Amino acid sequence: MKDAALQLNGRSSILGSHLNFGHPDRSWDFRSLGRGGVKFEEIIRTLNHVGYGGPLSVEWEDSGMERERGARESLEFVRKLDIAPSAAAFDAAFERKP
């Protein structure tokens, strides 16, 4: 799991990767989980839908944040996001049992 944010300002393109990470003129950069533009809940729901049961591995590279704080924050984010899929359809809760 890795997050990123676009910072398009009209001067740099999405392919401006020749600039160092964290450079103010760079058009995108990595962010701590939950602080970028990746829609992680959609990813988790899709993984649940296909029956994925493996690990959620974090790769952290946020040059704008102190790394110990970023690591702790990312772990908390993943723990909140790691939702188990429902074992039954919503309507099943309203069915009468004989």
Short mmCIF file of C-alpha atoms in Angstrom, two decimals:
data_model
loop_
_atom_site.label_atom_id
_atom_site.label_comp_id
_atom_site.label_asym_id
_atom_site.label_seq_id
_atom_site.Cartn_x
_atom_site.Cartn_y
_atom_site.Cartn_z
CA MET A 1 0.00 0.00 0.00
CA LYS A 2 1.38 3.36 -1.01
CA ASP A 3 -0.25 6.77 -1.38
CA ALA A 4 0.59 9.68 -3.67
CA ALA A 5 -0.71 13.15 -4.43
CA LEU A 6 -0.77 15.19 -7.62
CA GLN A 7 0.51 18.74 -7.40
CA LEU A 8 -0.09 19.96 -10.93
CA ASN A 9 0.58 23.67 -11.08
CA GLY A 10 0.70 24.36 -14.82
CA ARG A 11 4.51 24.47 -14.89
CA SER A 12 5.36 20.80 -14.53
CA SER A 13 3.97 17.70 -16.17
CA ILE A 14 2.95 14.41 -14.62
CA LEU A 15 6.17 12.95 -16.03
CA GLY A 16 8.42 15.45 -14.25
CA SER A 17 10.12 12.64 -12.35
CA HIS A 18 13.58 14.00 -13.10
CA LEU A 19 13.07 16.23 -10.05
CA ASN A 20 13.90 14.82 -6.63
CA PHE A 21 11.06 13.65 -4.40
CA GLY A 22 9.87 16.52 -2.23
CA HIS A 23 10.98 19.17 -4.72
CA PRO A 24 8.38 21.99 -4.77
CA ASP A 25 8.15 21.95 -8.59
CA ARG A 26 7.52 18.21 -8.78
CA SER A 27 4.03 17.40 -10.11
CA TRP A 28 3.43 14.38 -7.85
CA ASP A 29 4.89 12.96 -4.68
CA PHE A 30 4.39 10.06 -2.33
CA ARG A 31 2.32 10.69 0.81
CA SER A 32 1.65 8.85 4.03
CA LEU A 33 -1.32 6.52 3.71
CA GLY A 34 -4.58 8.46 3.71
CA ARG A 35 -2.91 11.79 2.89
CA GLY A 36 -2.83 11.37 -0.87
CA GLY A 37 -5.31 10.65 -3.60
CA VAL A 38 -5.46 6.84 -3.60
CA LYS A 39 -8.96 5.48 -2.88
CA PHE A 40 -7.91 2.71 -0.52
CA GLU A 41 -11.41 1.74 0.60
CA GLU A 42 -12.30 0.86 -2.99
CA ILE A 43 -9.16 -1.25 -3.25
CA ILE A 44 -9.94 -3.10 0.00
CA ARG A 45 -13.54 -3.73 -1.06
CA THR A 46 -12.29 -5.15 -4.37
CA LEU A 47 -9.76 -7.36 -2.62
CA ASN A 48 -12.53 -8.62 -0.33
CA HIS A 49 -14.77 -9.24 -3.33
CA VAL A 50 -12.17 -11.50 -4.98
CA GLY A 51 -11.43 -13.32 -1.72
CA TYR A 52 -7.93 -11.98 -1.09
CA GLY A 53 -6.75 -12.98 2.38
CA GLY A 54 -3.09 -12.01 2.26
CA PRO A 55 -1.16 -9.21 3.93
CA LEU A 56 -1.48 -5.48 3.40
CA SER A 57 2.11 -4.30 3.09
CA VAL A 58 3.00 -0.62 3.54
CA GLU A 59 5.74 1.06 1.55
CA TRP A 60 6.24 4.49 3.11
CA GLU A 61 8.02 7.34 1.27
CA ASP A 62 6.74 10.76 2.35
CA SER A 63 9.59 13.27 2.18
CA GLY A 64 7.33 15.91 3.75
CA MET A 65 6.75 14.04 7.02
CA GLU A 66 8.94 12.76 9.83
CA ARG A 67 9.28 9.02 9.25
CA GLU A 68 8.49 7.66 12.74
CA ARG A 69 5.25 9.63 12.87
CA GLY A 70 4.45 8.65 9.29
CA ALA A 71 5.02 4.97 10.01
CA ARG A 72 2.76 5.02 13.09
CA GLU A 73 0.07 6.99 11.27
CA SER A 74 0.19 4.64 8.27
CA LEU A 75 -0.15 1.58 10.51
CA GLU A 76 -3.21 3.11 12.21
CA PHE A 77 -4.69 3.93 8.80
CA VAL A 78 -4.26 0.36 7.55
CA ARG A 79 -5.75 -1.10 10.72
CA LYS A 80 -8.86 1.07 10.33
CA LEU A 81 -9.10 0.25 6.65
CA ASP A 82 -8.71 -3.53 7.00
CA ILE A 83 -12.45 -4.25 6.97
CA ALA A 84 -13.80 -7.78 6.84
CA PRO A 85 -16.45 -8.47 4.23
CA SER A 86 -19.97 -9.31 5.36
CA ALA A 87 -20.77 -13.02 5.63
CA ALA A 88 -24.36 -12.40 4.49
CA ALA A 89 -26.26 -10.02 2.27
CA PHE A 90 -27.86 -7.06 4.06
CA ASP A 91 -31.40 -8.28 3.36
CA ALA A 92 -30.66 -11.64 4.98
CA ALA A 93 -30.90 -10.00 8.41
CA PHE A 94 -34.63 -9.38 7.82
CA GLU A 95 -35.55 -12.87 6.72
CA ARG A 96 -37.67 -14.96 9.07
CA LYS A 97 -36.23 -18.18 10.26
CA PRO A 98 -38.70 -21.09 10.58
#
